[in-house]
Short mmCIF file of C-alpha atoms in Angstrom, two decimals:
data_model
loop_
_atom_site.label_atom_id
_atom_site.label_comp_id
_atom_site.label_asym_id
_atom_site.label_seq_id
_atom_site.Cartn_x
_atom_site.Cartn_y
_atom_site.Cartn_z
CA UNK A 16 -17.50 8.54 28.62
CA UNK A 17 -14.25 10.14 29.71
CA UNK A 18 -13.41 12.91 27.25
CA UNK A 19 -13.09 16.66 27.00
CA UNK A 20 -16.51 17.91 26.02
CA UNK A 21 -16.71 20.59 23.41
CA UNK A 22 -18.73 23.45 24.89
CA UNK A 23 -19.92 24.32 21.40
CA UNK A 24 -20.83 20.83 20.27
CA UNK A 25 -23.56 22.09 17.96
CA UNK A 26 -21.24 24.47 16.17
CA UNK A 27 -18.89 23.70 13.30
CA UNK A 28 -15.27 24.73 13.13
CA UNK A 29 -14.59 27.25 10.37
CA UNK A 30 -11.37 26.27 8.58
CA UNK A 31 -11.25 27.27 4.93
CA UNK A 32 -14.39 27.82 2.87
CA UNK A 33 -16.40 24.92 4.32
CA UNK A 34 -17.27 24.44 8.01
CA UNK A 35 -17.00 20.94 9.50
CA UNK A 36 -17.51 19.12 12.79
CA UNK A 37 -14.44 17.89 14.65
CA UNK A 38 -16.12 15.29 16.85
CA UNK A 39 -16.54 15.71 20.60
CA UNK A 40 -13.34 17.57 21.46
CA UNK A 41 -12.40 21.22 21.31
CA UNK A 42 -10.54 22.68 18.37
CA UNK A 43 -6.80 22.88 19.16
CA UNK A 44 -4.67 23.51 16.05
CA UNK A 45 -4.50 23.53 12.29
CA UNK A 46 -1.96 21.90 9.98
CA UNK A 47 -1.14 22.99 6.45
CA UNK A 48 -1.25 20.00 4.13
CA UNK A 49 0.14 20.24 0.55
CA UNK A 50 -2.79 18.22 -0.82
CA UNK A 51 -5.86 19.22 1.24
CA UNK A 52 -4.87 22.68 2.46
CA UNK A 53 -5.73 23.57 6.06
CA UNK A 54 -6.49 20.50 8.21
CA UNK A 55 -7.90 21.20 11.73
CA UNK A 56 -7.10 19.06 14.77
CA UNK A 57 -9.03 18.81 18.01
CA UNK A 58 -7.51 18.31 21.47
CA UNK A 59 -7.51 14.49 21.38
CA UNK A 60 -6.11 14.29 17.85
CA UNK A 61 -3.43 16.85 18.69
CA UNK A 62 -2.17 14.73 21.61
CA UNK A 63 -2.18 11.57 19.47
CA UNK A 64 -0.17 13.40 16.78
CA UNK A 65 2.36 14.34 19.48
CA UNK A 66 2.68 10.72 20.68
CA UNK A 67 5.54 8.39 19.75
CA UNK A 68 3.07 6.26 17.79
CA UNK A 69 2.47 9.06 15.26
CA UNK A 70 5.88 10.72 15.48
CA UNK A 71 7.48 7.50 14.30
CA UNK A 72 5.64 7.81 10.98
CA UNK A 73 7.88 10.77 10.07
CA UNK A 74 10.55 8.10 9.49
CA UNK A 75 8.39 5.72 7.40
CA UNK A 76 8.23 6.68 3.72
CA UNK A 77 4.89 6.34 1.98
CA UNK A 78 6.34 4.83 -1.20
CA UNK A 79 9.30 2.99 0.27
CA UNK A 80 12.34 3.18 -1.98
CA UNK A 81 10.47 4.63 -4.98
CA UNK A 82 12.07 7.98 -4.10
CA UNK A 83 15.16 6.61 -5.84
CA UNK A 84 13.14 6.66 -9.08
CA UNK A 85 10.87 9.65 -8.37
CA UNK A 86 13.05 12.02 -6.27
CA UNK A 87 10.08 14.08 -5.07
CA UNK A 88 8.32 11.02 -3.65
CA UNK A 89 9.95 11.30 -0.23
CA UNK A 90 6.71 11.95 1.66
CA UNK A 91 5.86 9.88 4.72
CA UNK A 92 3.10 7.85 6.31
CA UNK A 93 2.59 10.72 8.75
CA UNK A 94 1.35 13.06 6.01
CA UNK A 95 -0.86 10.33 4.58
CA UNK A 96 -2.40 9.63 8.01
CA UNK A 97 -3.26 13.31 8.46
CA UNK A 98 -4.80 13.36 4.98
CA UNK A 99 -6.95 10.27 5.52
CA UNK A 100 -8.12 11.64 8.88
CA UNK A 101 -9.22 14.82 7.12
CA UNK A 102 -11.07 12.99 4.32
CA UNK A 103 -12.78 10.64 6.78
CA UNK A 104 -13.93 13.68 8.73
CA UNK A 105 -15.29 15.35 5.59
CA UNK A 106 -17.13 12.18 4.54
CA UNK A 107 -18.52 11.62 8.05
CA UNK A 108 -19.85 15.17 8.02
CA UNK A 109 -21.59 14.46 4.71
CA UNK A 110 -23.19 11.37 6.28
CA UNK A 111 -24.37 13.42 9.28
CA UNK A 112 -25.88 16.07 6.98
CA UNK A 113 -27.77 13.38 5.06
CA UNK A 114 -28.93 11.78 8.32
CA UNK A 115 -30.26 15.16 9.44
CA UNK A 116 -32.55 15.20 6.39
CA UNK A 117 -33.69 11.55 6.55
CA UNK A 118 -35.15 10.24 9.80
CA UNK A 119 -34.97 6.58 8.69
CA UNK A 120 -31.24 6.88 7.99
CA UNK A 121 -30.61 8.70 11.26
CA UNK A 122 -32.32 5.93 13.22
CA UNK A 123 -30.30 3.30 11.33
CA UNK A 124 -27.00 5.02 12.12
CA UNK A 125 -27.40 6.13 15.72
CA UNK A 126 -28.85 4.77 18.93
CA UNK A 127 -30.51 8.16 19.27
CA UNK A 128 -30.45 11.00 16.72
CA UNK A 129 -28.65 13.43 19.01
CA UNK A 130 -25.92 15.91 18.17
CA UNK A 131 -23.59 14.17 20.61
CA UNK A 132 -24.00 10.82 18.85
CA UNK A 133 -23.39 12.48 15.51
CA UNK A 134 -20.24 14.05 16.95
CA UNK A 135 -19.14 10.64 18.26
CA UNK A 136 -19.57 9.18 14.76
CA UNK A 137 -17.42 11.94 13.24
CA UNK A 138 -14.76 11.44 15.91
CA UNK A 139 -14.54 7.69 15.31
CA UNK A 140 -14.20 8.36 11.57
CA UNK A 141 -11.35 10.80 12.09
CA UNK A 142 -9.51 8.52 14.53
CA UNK A 143 -9.80 5.59 12.12
CA UNK A 144 -8.19 7.70 9.40
CA UNK A 145 -5.45 8.98 11.70
CA UNK A 146 -4.46 5.57 13.09
CA UNK A 147 -5.07 3.13 10.24
CA UNK A 148 -1.41 2.91 9.13
CA UNK A 149 0.61 3.37 12.34
CA UNK A 150 2.01 -0.18 12.22
CA UNK A 151 3.90 0.16 8.94
CA UNK A 152 7.49 -1.07 8.98
CA UNK A 153 10.49 0.67 7.32
CA UNK A 154 9.89 1.33 3.60
CA UNK A 155 6.19 0.43 4.03
CA UNK A 156 5.05 -2.29 1.59
CA UNK A 157 8.56 -2.82 0.25
CA UNK A 158 9.61 -4.19 3.65
CA UNK A 159 6.73 -6.67 3.83
CA UNK A 160 7.42 -7.85 0.27
CA UNK A 161 11.11 -8.11 1.10
CA UNK A 162 10.29 -10.08 4.26
CA UNK A 163 8.22 -12.51 2.20
CA UNK A 164 11.06 -12.84 -0.32
CA UNK A 165 13.59 -13.45 2.46
CA UNK A 166 11.49 -16.24 3.97
CA UNK A 167 10.13 -17.94 0.86
CA UNK A 168 12.99 -17.46 -1.62
CA UNK A 169 16.10 -17.11 0.54
CA UNK A 170 15.21 -19.46 3.38
CA UNK A 171 15.35 -16.91 6.20
CA UNK A 172 14.05 -18.36 9.47
CA UNK A 173 11.75 -15.73 10.88
CA UNK A 174 8.78 -16.96 12.88
CA UNK A 175 5.68 -14.93 12.03
CA UNK A 176 3.20 -17.25 13.72
CA UNK A 177 1.88 -14.24 15.67
CA UNK A 178 0.48 -12.94 12.37
CA UNK A 179 -2.52 -15.20 11.91
CA UNK A 180 -6.26 -15.06 11.56
CA UNK A 181 -8.30 -12.75 9.36
CA UNK A 182 -5.83 -9.84 9.34
CA UNK A 183 -4.13 -9.99 5.95
CA UNK A 184 -1.00 -7.87 6.31
CA UNK A 185 1.72 -7.74 8.93
CA UNK A 186 1.51 -3.98 9.41
CA UNK A 187 -2.21 -4.31 10.19
CA UNK A 188 -1.48 -6.69 13.07
CA UNK A 189 1.16 -4.30 14.44
CA UNK A 190 -1.28 -1.39 13.99
CA UNK A 191 -3.87 -3.14 16.16
CA UNK A 192 -1.33 -3.69 18.96
CA UNK A 193 -0.15 -0.06 18.77
CA UNK A 194 -3.72 1.26 18.94
CA UNK A 195 -4.37 -0.85 22.04
CA UNK A 196 -1.17 0.44 23.70
CA UNK A 197 -2.14 4.01 22.81
CA UNK A 198 -5.50 3.51 24.54
CA UNK A 199 -3.60 2.38 27.62
CA UNK A 200 -1.73 5.71 27.63
CA UNK A 201 -4.74 7.98 26.87
CA UNK A 202 -7.83 7.38 28.97
CA UNK A 203 -10.07 9.62 26.86
CA UNK A 204 -9.26 7.49 23.80
CA UNK A 205 -10.63 4.36 25.49
CA UNK A 206 -14.27 5.07 24.68
CA UNK A 207 -13.43 5.09 20.96
CA UNK A 208 -11.16 2.01 20.95
CA UNK A 209 -13.85 -0.67 20.40
CA UNK A 210 -15.27 1.27 17.45
CA UNK A 211 -11.87 1.95 15.85
CA UNK A 212 -11.03 -1.76 16.10
CA UNK A 213 -14.46 -2.71 14.76
CA UNK A 214 -13.99 -0.50 11.70
CA UNK A 215 -10.41 -1.59 10.97
CA UNK A 216 -10.58 -5.28 11.95
CA UNK A 217 -14.23 -6.30 11.95
CA UNK A 218 -14.45 -6.96 15.70
CA UNK A 219 -17.91 -6.94 17.24
CA UNK A 220 -17.41 -6.11 20.93
CA UNK A 221 -19.09 -2.73 21.10
CA UNK A 222 -22.47 -1.34 22.04
CA UNK A 223 -23.11 2.35 22.30
CA UNK A 224 -24.07 5.53 20.51
CA UNK A 225 -23.54 4.33 16.92
CA UNK A 226 -24.95 1.20 15.30
CA UNK A 227 -23.33 -1.74 13.53
CA UNK A 228 -24.65 -0.20 10.31
CA UNK A 229 -22.73 2.99 11.06
CA UNK A 230 -19.55 0.97 11.69
CA UNK A 231 -20.03 -0.78 8.33
CA UNK A 232 -20.39 2.60 6.63
CA UNK A 233 -17.07 3.72 8.13
CA UNK A 234 -15.49 0.42 7.13
CA UNK A 235 -16.54 1.02 3.52
CA UNK A 236 -15.17 4.55 3.67
CA UNK A 237 -11.72 3.46 4.91
CA UNK A 238 -11.26 0.15 3.07
CA UNK A 239 -13.98 -0.33 0.47
CA UNK A 240 -13.64 -0.52 -3.30
CA UNK A 241 -13.67 3.27 -3.47
CA UNK A 242 -12.19 4.31 -0.15
CA UNK A 243 -10.66 7.43 1.32
CA UNK A 244 -7.36 5.74 2.18
CA UNK A 245 -6.76 5.12 -1.53
CA UNK A 246 -8.19 8.46 -2.52
CA UNK A 247 -5.64 10.25 -0.34
CA UNK A 248 -2.65 8.22 -1.53
CA UNK A 249 -3.65 8.66 -5.17
CA UNK A 250 -3.77 12.44 -4.72
CA UNK A 251 -0.69 12.58 -2.49
CA UNK A 252 1.55 10.14 -4.35
CA UNK A 253 0.87 11.72 -7.74
CA UNK A 254 1.53 15.18 -6.27
CA UNK A 255 4.89 14.23 -4.77
CA UNK A 256 5.99 11.97 -7.62
CA UNK A 257 5.31 14.77 -10.08
CA UNK A 258 2.99 12.79 -12.37
CA UNK A 259 -0.16 14.33 -13.85
CA UNK A 260 -2.50 11.34 -13.90
CA UNK A 261 -3.52 11.35 -10.24
CA UNK A 262 -5.91 14.27 -10.33
CA UNK A 263 -9.34 13.47 -8.92
CA UNK A 264 -12.20 15.82 -8.03
CA UNK A 265 -12.23 14.72 -4.40
CA UNK A 266 -14.89 17.16 -3.17
CA UNK A 267 -17.25 16.11 -5.94
CA UNK A 268 -16.69 12.43 -5.23
CA UNK A 269 -17.34 12.70 -1.48
CA UNK A 270 -20.38 14.93 -2.00
CA UNK A 271 -21.91 12.21 -4.21
CA UNK A 272 -21.97 9.62 -1.39
CA UNK A 273 -25.51 8.38 -0.74
CA UNK A 274 -26.67 6.04 2.03
CA UNK A 275 -29.70 3.82 1.48
CA UNK A 276 -31.06 2.16 4.67
CA UNK A 277 -32.51 -1.30 4.00
CA UNK A 278 -33.87 -3.22 7.00
CA UNK A 279 -30.87 -3.49 9.35
CA UNK A 280 -28.24 -2.68 6.73
CA UNK A 281 -27.08 0.56 5.16
CA UNK A 282 -26.07 0.51 1.51
CA UNK A 283 -23.34 2.96 0.44
CA UNK A 284 -23.72 4.08 -3.17
CA UNK A 285 -22.82 7.10 -5.28
CA UNK A 286 -25.13 9.50 -7.06
CA UNK A 287 -24.94 8.86 -10.80
CA UNK A 288 -24.21 12.58 -11.24
CA UNK A 289 -20.76 11.85 -9.85
CA UNK A 290 -19.89 9.23 -12.49
CA UNK A 291 -17.24 11.47 -14.08
CA UNK A 292 -15.40 11.76 -10.73
CA UNK A 293 -15.51 7.96 -10.37
CA UNK A 294 -14.13 7.58 -13.89
CA UNK A 295 -11.28 9.95 -13.04
CA UNK A 296 -10.53 7.99 -9.87
CA UNK A 297 -10.37 4.61 -11.61
CA UNK A 298 -8.33 6.02 -14.47
CA UNK A 299 -5.85 7.62 -12.04
CA UNK A 300 -5.62 4.43 -9.99
CA UNK A 301 -4.89 2.28 -13.04
CA UNK A 302 -2.16 4.58 -14.32
CA UNK A 303 -0.55 5.01 -10.91
CA UNK A 304 -0.42 1.27 -10.42
CA UNK A 305 1.09 0.67 -13.84
CA UNK A 306 3.66 3.47 -13.81
CA UNK A 307 4.36 4.18 -10.14
CA UNK A 308 3.42 1.41 -7.69
CA UNK A 309 4.28 -1.42 -10.13
CA UNK A 310 7.24 0.37 -11.73
CA UNK A 311 9.82 -2.23 -12.72
CA UNK A 312 12.28 -0.94 -10.09
CA UNK A 313 9.80 -1.63 -7.29
CA UNK A 314 10.43 -5.38 -7.25
CA UNK A 315 14.18 -4.79 -7.62
CA UNK A 316 14.02 -2.79 -4.39
CA UNK A 317 12.16 -5.41 -2.39
CA UNK A 318 14.42 -8.21 -3.69
CA UNK A 319 17.44 -6.23 -2.41
CA UNK A 320 15.66 -5.56 0.90
CA UNK A 321 14.87 -9.27 1.11
CA UNK A 322 18.56 -10.09 1.00
CA UNK A 323 19.32 -7.55 3.74
CA UNK A 324 16.47 -8.91 5.89
CA UNK A 325 17.70 -12.47 5.36
CA UNK A 326 21.19 -11.47 6.48
CA UNK A 327 19.77 -9.57 9.46
CA UNK A 328 17.86 -12.68 10.53
CA UNK A 329 21.22 -14.51 10.88
CA UNK A 330 23.12 -11.60 12.43
CA UNK A 331 24.01 -11.63 16.12
CA UNK A 332 24.62 -7.89 16.57
CA UNK A 333 21.28 -6.96 18.12
CA UNK A 334 22.49 -6.24 21.63
CA UNK A 335 21.71 -2.51 21.37
CA UNK A 336 17.97 -3.06 20.84
CA UNK A 337 15.93 -3.33 24.10
CA UNK A 338 14.38 -6.78 24.67
CA UNK A 339 15.34 -8.05 21.21
CA UNK A 340 18.21 -10.48 20.65
CA UNK A 341 17.29 -10.98 16.97
CA UNK A 342 15.24 -9.54 14.13
CA UNK A 343 12.62 -12.20 14.83
CA UNK A 344 12.30 -10.98 18.42
CA UNK A 345 12.13 -7.32 17.36
CA UNK A 346 9.29 -7.95 14.91
CA UNK A 347 7.06 -9.55 17.53
CA UNK A 348 4.26 -7.03 18.20
CA UNK A 349 4.73 -7.10 21.98
CA UNK A 350 8.42 -6.19 21.69
CA UNK A 351 8.13 -3.74 18.80
CA UNK A 352 5.13 -1.81 20.11
CA UNK A 353 6.64 -1.61 23.60
CA UNK A 354 9.80 -0.07 22.14
CA UNK A 355 7.80 2.36 19.99
CA UNK A 356 5.42 3.60 22.69
CA UNK A 357 8.25 4.04 25.20
CA UNK A 358 10.36 5.84 22.58
CA UNK A 359 13.32 3.50 23.11
CA UNK A 360 13.47 2.21 19.53
CA UNK A 361 11.20 3.20 16.62
CA UNK A 362 12.47 0.72 14.01
CA UNK A 363 11.89 3.35 11.33
CA UNK A 364 14.06 3.86 8.25
CA UNK A 365 16.74 5.73 10.20
CA UNK A 366 17.07 2.83 12.65
CA UNK A 367 17.02 0.31 9.81
CA UNK A 368 19.81 2.08 7.92
CA UNK A 369 21.96 2.31 11.06
CA UNK A 370 21.39 -1.38 11.67
CA UNK A 371 22.13 -2.33 8.06
CA UNK A 372 25.34 -0.31 7.90
CA UNK A 373 26.52 -1.73 11.23
CA UNK A 374 25.89 -5.24 9.93
CA UNK A 375 27.64 -4.47 6.63
CA UNK A 376 30.71 -3.21 8.51
CA UNK A 377 31.15 -6.77 9.81
CA UNK A 378 31.10 -8.08 6.22
CA UNK A 379 27.58 -9.51 6.34
CA UNK A 380 25.22 -8.41 3.55
CA UNK A 381 27.54 -5.58 2.45
CA UNK A 382 26.85 -6.15 -1.26
CA UNK A 383 23.10 -5.58 -0.76
CA UNK A 384 23.46 -2.69 1.67
CA UNK A 385 25.57 -0.95 -0.99
CA UNK A 386 22.85 -1.65 -3.58
CA UNK A 387 20.23 0.18 -1.51
CA UNK A 388 22.25 3.07 -0.10
CA UNK A 389 25.19 3.69 -2.41
CA UNK A 390 25.38 1.90 -5.77
CA UNK A 391 22.06 1.44 -7.56
CA UNK A 392 23.78 -0.48 -10.35
CA UNK A 393 24.04 -3.39 -7.89
CA UNK A 394 20.24 -3.73 -7.74
CA UNK A 395 18.70 -6.67 -9.64
CA UNK A 396 18.73 -5.93 -13.37
CA UNK A 397 15.30 -5.43 -14.97
CA UNK A 398 15.36 -7.64 -18.06
CA UNK A 399 11.80 -6.67 -18.98
CA UNK A 400 11.22 -3.09 -17.91
CA UNK A 401 7.64 -2.43 -18.96
CA UNK A 402 4.58 -4.34 -20.21
CA UNK A 403 4.92 -2.66 -23.60
CA UNK A 404 8.20 -4.53 -24.15
CA UNK A 405 6.07 -7.65 -24.56
CA UNK A 406 3.33 -6.03 -26.62
CA UNK A 407 5.59 -4.39 -29.22
CA UNK A 408 8.11 -7.24 -29.42
CA UNK A 409 5.73 -9.94 -30.63
CA UNK A 410 2.49 -10.15 -32.59
CA UNK A 411 0.31 -13.14 -31.88
CA UNK A 412 -0.93 -14.79 -35.04
CA UNK A 413 -4.46 -15.11 -33.67
CA UNK A 414 -5.75 -11.73 -32.39
CA UNK A 415 -8.06 -13.37 -29.87
CA UNK A 416 -5.05 -14.78 -28.03
CA UNK A 417 -4.63 -11.89 -25.61
CA UNK A 418 -1.75 -11.38 -23.22
CA UNK A 419 -4.05 -12.54 -20.44
CA UNK A 420 -4.56 -15.94 -22.06
CA UNK A 421 -0.98 -16.14 -23.23
CA UNK A 422 0.66 -15.51 -19.88
CA UNK A 423 -2.01 -16.72 -17.48
CA UNK A 424 -0.06 -19.87 -16.71
CA UNK A 425 2.82 -17.84 -15.28
CA UNK A 426 0.53 -16.97 -12.38
CA UNK A 427 1.28 -20.50 -11.18
CA UNK A 428 4.47 -20.47 -9.00
CA UNK A 429 5.59 -23.84 -10.41
CA UNK A 430 5.33 -22.55 -13.98
CA UNK A 431 7.29 -19.44 -13.00
CA UNK A 432 9.98 -21.52 -11.33
CA UNK A 433 10.36 -23.75 -14.41
CA UNK A 434 10.57 -20.63 -16.59
CA UNK A 435 13.20 -19.10 -14.27
CA UNK A 436 15.32 -22.26 -14.43
CA UNK A 437 15.17 -22.35 -18.26
CA UNK A 438 16.25 -18.70 -18.48
CA UNK A 439 18.97 -19.17 -15.85
CA UNK A 440 20.60 -22.07 -17.70
CA UNK A 441 20.34 -20.34 -21.07
CA UNK A 442 21.87 -17.11 -19.73
CA UNK A 443 24.68 -18.94 -17.98
CA UNK A 444 25.70 -20.38 -21.34
CA UNK A 445 25.43 -16.99 -23.01
CA UNK A 446 27.69 -15.14 -20.56
CA UNK A 447 30.00 -17.99 -19.46
CA UNK A 448 32.99 -16.99 -21.60
CA UNK A 449 32.77 -13.32 -20.56
CA UNK A 450 32.39 -14.20 -16.86
CA UNK A 451 35.37 -16.56 -16.87
CA UNK A 452 37.44 -13.96 -18.72
CA UNK A 453 36.54 -11.00 -16.50
CA UNK A 454 35.78 -12.62 -13.14
CA UNK A 455 37.80 -15.84 -13.19
CA UNK A 456 34.88 -18.01 -12.07
CA UNK A 457 31.88 -19.92 -13.38
CA UNK A 458 28.69 -17.81 -13.70
CA UNK A 459 26.32 -18.02 -10.73
CA UNK A 460 23.13 -16.05 -11.32
CA UNK A 461 19.58 -15.78 -10.06
CA UNK A 462 16.49 -15.16 -12.20
CA UNK A 463 13.23 -13.93 -10.67
CA UNK A 464 9.97 -13.71 -12.63
CA UNK A 465 7.24 -11.55 -11.09
CA UNK A 466 3.63 -11.93 -12.25
CA UNK A 467 1.43 -8.94 -11.43
CA UNK A 468 -2.03 -7.64 -12.17
CA UNK A 469 -3.01 -4.02 -11.79
CA UNK A 470 -5.58 -3.43 -9.08
CA UNK A 471 -8.57 -2.42 -11.16
CA UNK A 472 -10.63 -1.37 -8.17
CA UNK A 473 -13.38 -3.81 -9.05
CA UNK A 474 -13.86 -5.44 -5.68
CA UNK A 475 -16.35 -8.04 -4.58
CA UNK A 476 -19.77 -6.56 -5.17
CA UNK A 477 -18.18 -3.53 -6.83
CA UNK A 478 -19.27 0.08 -6.62
CA UNK A 479 -22.89 1.01 -7.19
CA UNK A 480 -24.53 4.21 -8.34
CA UNK A 481 -28.08 5.39 -7.83
CA UNK A 482 -29.94 7.06 -10.69
CA UNK A 483 -32.45 9.89 -10.30
CA UNK A 484 -35.19 7.26 -10.75
CA UNK A 485 -33.97 5.51 -7.61
CA UNK A 486 -32.63 2.49 -9.53
CA UNK A 487 -29.28 1.14 -8.27
CA UNK A 488 -26.83 -0.39 -10.74
CA UNK A 489 -23.16 -1.34 -10.85
CA UNK A 490 -20.78 1.39 -11.91
CA UNK A 491 -19.52 -0.58 -14.92
CA UNK A 492 -23.09 -0.78 -16.23
CA UNK A 493 -23.50 2.95 -15.74
CA UNK A 494 -20.23 3.73 -17.53
CA UNK A 495 -19.03 1.91 -20.63
CA UNK A 496 -15.70 3.64 -20.15
CA UNK A 497 -15.20 1.94 -16.77
CA UNK A 498 -16.29 -1.42 -18.19
CA UNK A 499 -13.49 -1.14 -20.80
CA UNK A 500 -11.07 0.06 -18.13
CA UNK A 501 -11.74 -3.08 -16.08
CA UNK A 502 -10.92 -5.23 -19.09
CA UNK A 503 -7.66 -3.37 -19.67
CA UNK A 504 -6.70 -3.64 -15.99
CA UNK A 505 -6.95 -7.42 -16.16
CA UNK A 506 -4.01 -7.59 -18.58
CA UNK A 507 -1.12 -9.15 -16.64
CA UNK A 508 2.33 -7.67 -16.17
CA UNK A 509 5.39 -9.88 -16.18
CA UNK A 510 8.73 -8.54 -15.00
CA UNK A 511 11.94 -10.55 -15.10
CA UNK A 512 14.97 -9.72 -12.95
CA UNK A 513 18.48 -11.10 -12.93
CA UNK A 514 21.34 -10.65 -10.49
CA UNK A 515 24.37 -12.28 -8.92
CA UNK A 516 25.77 -12.07 -5.41
CA UNK A 517 29.15 -11.73 -7.10
CA UNK A 518 29.56 -8.06 -8.03
CA UNK A 519 31.80 -8.82 -11.03
CA UNK A 520 29.27 -11.29 -12.50
CA UNK A 521 26.52 -8.75 -11.81
CA UNK A 522 28.37 -6.16 -13.93
CA UNK A 523 28.57 -8.67 -16.80
CA UNK A 524 24.80 -9.20 -16.54
CA UNK A 525 24.22 -5.45 -16.75
CA UNK A 526 26.51 -5.10 -19.77
CA UNK A 527 24.80 -8.04 -21.52
CA UNK A 528 21.22 -6.99 -20.76
CA UNK A 529 20.24 -6.35 -24.40
CA UNK A 530 20.92 -9.82 -25.73
CA UNK A 531 19.84 -11.56 -22.52
CA UNK A 532 16.44 -9.85 -22.57
CA UNK A 533 15.90 -10.92 -26.20
CA UNK A 534 16.24 -14.52 -25.08
CA UNK A 535 13.52 -13.94 -22.48
CA UNK A 536 11.15 -12.42 -25.04
CA UNK A 537 11.64 -15.51 -27.19
CA UNK A 538 10.96 -17.81 -24.25
CA UNK A 539 7.94 -16.08 -22.65
CA UNK A 540 5.16 -16.57 -25.23
CA UNK A 541 5.85 -20.28 -25.93
CA UNK A 542 3.34 -19.91 -28.77
CA UNK A 543 3.75 -19.41 -32.53
CA UNK A 544 4.57 -15.75 -33.11
CA UNK A 545 5.81 -13.56 -35.91
CA UNK A 546 8.27 -10.75 -35.49
CA UNK A 547 7.37 -7.16 -36.21
CA UNK A 548 8.84 -6.00 -39.52
#
């Protein structure tokens, strides 16, 4: 393997109160992170952090446009990547410590139980954490949701046929291409590439110092039901957003990881003594999803971005971007990753804003560019702002008819479309006189219903805990609190948005929101109800 060998491979690096291994490369620097404190970097990681692939993440916000709601939430994917690298390193060190005590586990994890193989395992873990999000596009998930809206609601013609197969999200496909290009630039990263791809994408073309079982352990740590990617963003997002319900005892949670070798597989469970930390994690996740990630403004942002993306897809002003004559061309992984690695064009949020403003100066998409960058009142109007609007507005005559049963049918796109059309026609009638009087035209409006469910964290197979007796059981059986939390998380959220491309009509919608939203509340249940007295 081509890499810089650490002369003190058996020694740990002392940073803070707890020593930890840094893989197979010499200690180089330390970064001060607002969430995890001092985070050490070795030589290889330091050079990756200095590359265009990681530098670009300084211009990709972690929470997209949510900083317009939570002003402190302006942190970036770069910080998150550093944090996940750190947590993956901590967890990998815990695995190595456990393997040092249990010969069966050590043999299941490594080709040979040597210190070098253990260091290789830690290094793969840290690289997976560092590189897992490098393919994110401007505004992170908001861009991908906006892209979907542009294609499926606004008819934008953007060919995404390159995004196929088992990889679910667009940024994950771009991440894989960027990691491969990075390996082409750094020869000492090549030996880790097959393992990083195996962990992130489930590929199977590796054979070396760590086993398939070890790769599966790392896969569970980065993208399982309780994973360190989510653990970092829960801690980081709550910190920057200024909310108090994201506090989790991270050290306790990681220290409770237990690995149980069974034949050729390794089962990742948690010691039952850590159940309180798991409860805190699930509670924080639920509240962050309800009040931060699924805040009613979130969909308003991606709808507005969708309109800008749709206009960009029809714009012919792309001559300044190398090798890209259109947005469709730019988004192709070969073009985008080539521009990023060479440093010619990052397509981060600074580039996107420059592009959007240039397009708006020609008259194309100006109304939506203003909505994002200048006049928030032009964003789609939230007719239903929070789930509680539905709960406190109506009482179902039969208590067993929960919101889940009542609104389940709106999960069906055809049902949502029919509902949107009913609301659209009713609202046109309600505001017609005002629109004609103020705007001199017939009302043209759009209604968008969004059906959401909070991510409860209960994945396929779920999380398991091991009791002192050695019995393994699901976490919801070990904690009645979590069982109830799962039930609560299944309650759906329905948001309804309304807007017009005509700015005058849009102002009328905003001014009429109160009475328009009442009509929606009457329409949604479609069941016998009685009003609260």
